[in-house]
JSON list of C-alpha atoms in Angstrom, two decimals:
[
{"chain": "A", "resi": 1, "resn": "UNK", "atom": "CA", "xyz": [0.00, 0.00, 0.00]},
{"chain": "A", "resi": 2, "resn": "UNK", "atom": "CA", "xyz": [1.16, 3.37, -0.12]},
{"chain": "A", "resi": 3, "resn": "UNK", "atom": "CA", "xyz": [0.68, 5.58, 2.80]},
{"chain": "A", "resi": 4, "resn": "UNK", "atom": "CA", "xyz": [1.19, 9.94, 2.83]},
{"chain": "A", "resi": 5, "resn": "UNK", "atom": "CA", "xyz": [3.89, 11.51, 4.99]},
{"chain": "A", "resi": 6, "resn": "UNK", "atom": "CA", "xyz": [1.00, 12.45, 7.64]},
{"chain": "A", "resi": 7, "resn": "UNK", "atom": "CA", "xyz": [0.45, 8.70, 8.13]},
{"chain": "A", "resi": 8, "resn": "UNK", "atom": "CA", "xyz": [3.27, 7.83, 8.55]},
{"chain": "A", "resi": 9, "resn": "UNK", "atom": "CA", "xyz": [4.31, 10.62, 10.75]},
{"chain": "A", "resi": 10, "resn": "UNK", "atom": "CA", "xyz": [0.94, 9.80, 13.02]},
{"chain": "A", "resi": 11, "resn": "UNK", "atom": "CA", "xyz": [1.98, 5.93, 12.29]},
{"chain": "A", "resi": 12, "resn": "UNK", "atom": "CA", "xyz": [5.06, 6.62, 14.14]},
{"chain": "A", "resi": 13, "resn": "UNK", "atom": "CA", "xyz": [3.32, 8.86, 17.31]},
{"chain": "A", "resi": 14, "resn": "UNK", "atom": "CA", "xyz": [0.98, 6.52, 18.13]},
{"chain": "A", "resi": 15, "resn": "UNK", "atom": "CA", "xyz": [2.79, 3.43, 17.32]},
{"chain": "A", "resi": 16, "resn": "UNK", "atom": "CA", "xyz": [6.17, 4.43, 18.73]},
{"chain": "A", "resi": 17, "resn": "UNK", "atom": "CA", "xyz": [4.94, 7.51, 21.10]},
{"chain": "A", "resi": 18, "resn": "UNK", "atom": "CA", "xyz": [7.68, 9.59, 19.23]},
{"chain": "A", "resi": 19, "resn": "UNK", "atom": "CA", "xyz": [6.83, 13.17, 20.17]},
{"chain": "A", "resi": 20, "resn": "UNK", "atom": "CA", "xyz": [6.97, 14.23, 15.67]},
{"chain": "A", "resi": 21, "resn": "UNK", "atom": "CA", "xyz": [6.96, 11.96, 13.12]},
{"chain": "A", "resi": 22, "resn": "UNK", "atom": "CA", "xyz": [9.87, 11.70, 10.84]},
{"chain": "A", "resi": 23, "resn": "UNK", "atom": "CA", "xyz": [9.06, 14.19, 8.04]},
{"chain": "A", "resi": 24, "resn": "UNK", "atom": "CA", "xyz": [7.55, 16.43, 10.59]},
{"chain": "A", "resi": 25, "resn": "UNK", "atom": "CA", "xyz": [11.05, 16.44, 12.23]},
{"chain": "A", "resi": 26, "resn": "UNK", "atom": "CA", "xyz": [12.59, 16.88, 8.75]},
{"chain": "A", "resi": 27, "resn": "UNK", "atom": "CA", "xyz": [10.12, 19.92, 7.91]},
{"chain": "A", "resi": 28, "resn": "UNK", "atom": "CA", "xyz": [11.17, 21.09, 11.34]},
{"chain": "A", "resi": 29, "resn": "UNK", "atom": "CA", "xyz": [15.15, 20.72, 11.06]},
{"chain": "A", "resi": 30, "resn": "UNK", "atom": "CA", "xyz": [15.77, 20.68, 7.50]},
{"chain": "A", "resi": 31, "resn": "UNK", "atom": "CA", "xyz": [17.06, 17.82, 5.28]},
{"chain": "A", "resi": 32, "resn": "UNK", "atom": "CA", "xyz": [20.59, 18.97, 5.85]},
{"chain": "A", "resi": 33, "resn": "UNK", "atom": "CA", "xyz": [21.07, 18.98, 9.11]},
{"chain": "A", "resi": 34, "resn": "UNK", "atom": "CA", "xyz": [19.48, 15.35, 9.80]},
{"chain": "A", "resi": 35, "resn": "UNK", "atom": "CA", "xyz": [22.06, 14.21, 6.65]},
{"chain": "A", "resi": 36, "resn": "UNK", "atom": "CA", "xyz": [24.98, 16.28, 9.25]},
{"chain": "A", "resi": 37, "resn": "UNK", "atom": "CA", "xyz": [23.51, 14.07, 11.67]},
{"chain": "A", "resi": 38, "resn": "UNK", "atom": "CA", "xyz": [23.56, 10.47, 9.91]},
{"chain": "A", "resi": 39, "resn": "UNK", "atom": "CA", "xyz": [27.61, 11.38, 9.00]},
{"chain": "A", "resi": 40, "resn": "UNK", "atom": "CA", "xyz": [28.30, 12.19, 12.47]},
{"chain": "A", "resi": 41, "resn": "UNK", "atom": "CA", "xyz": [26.67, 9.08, 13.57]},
{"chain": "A", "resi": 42, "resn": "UNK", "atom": "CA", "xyz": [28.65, 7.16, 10.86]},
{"chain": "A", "resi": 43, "resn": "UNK", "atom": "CA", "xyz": [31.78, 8.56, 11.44]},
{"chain": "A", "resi": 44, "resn": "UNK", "atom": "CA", "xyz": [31.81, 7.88, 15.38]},
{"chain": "A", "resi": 45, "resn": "UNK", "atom": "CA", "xyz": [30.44, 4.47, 14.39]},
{"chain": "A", "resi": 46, "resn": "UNK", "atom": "CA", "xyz": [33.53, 3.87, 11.90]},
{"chain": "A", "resi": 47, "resn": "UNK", "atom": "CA", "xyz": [31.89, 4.40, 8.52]},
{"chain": "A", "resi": 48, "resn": "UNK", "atom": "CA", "xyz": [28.77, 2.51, 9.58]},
{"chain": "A", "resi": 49, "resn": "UNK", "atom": "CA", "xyz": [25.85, 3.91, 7.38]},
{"chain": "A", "resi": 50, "resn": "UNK", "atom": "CA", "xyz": [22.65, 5.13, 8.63]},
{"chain": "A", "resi": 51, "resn": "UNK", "atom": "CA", "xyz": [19.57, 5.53, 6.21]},
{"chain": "A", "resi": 52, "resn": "UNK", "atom": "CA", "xyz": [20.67, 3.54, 3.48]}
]
């Protein structure tokens, strides 16, 4: 099925009780910094990848 970025965002509030869904966050924060984010994570982690 396909689902719009408001169900999945209230998909992930309910289901999870996150506090935003994911593209809310992303709306919120911007695309760049949550990319900053994933290398930071992946560069502590030793080149792990995140969101691949």
């Amino acid at each position: 099925g396909v689902a719009s970025a408001s169900d999945i965002d209230t998909a992930l509030r309910l289901g999870y009780r996150h506090p935003m869904g994911p593209l809310e966050l992303s709306d919120l924060v911007g695309l760049d910094v949550r990319r900053d984010i994933l290398n930071s994570l992946a560069e502590a982690n030793h080149g792990a990848v995140y969101g691949r």
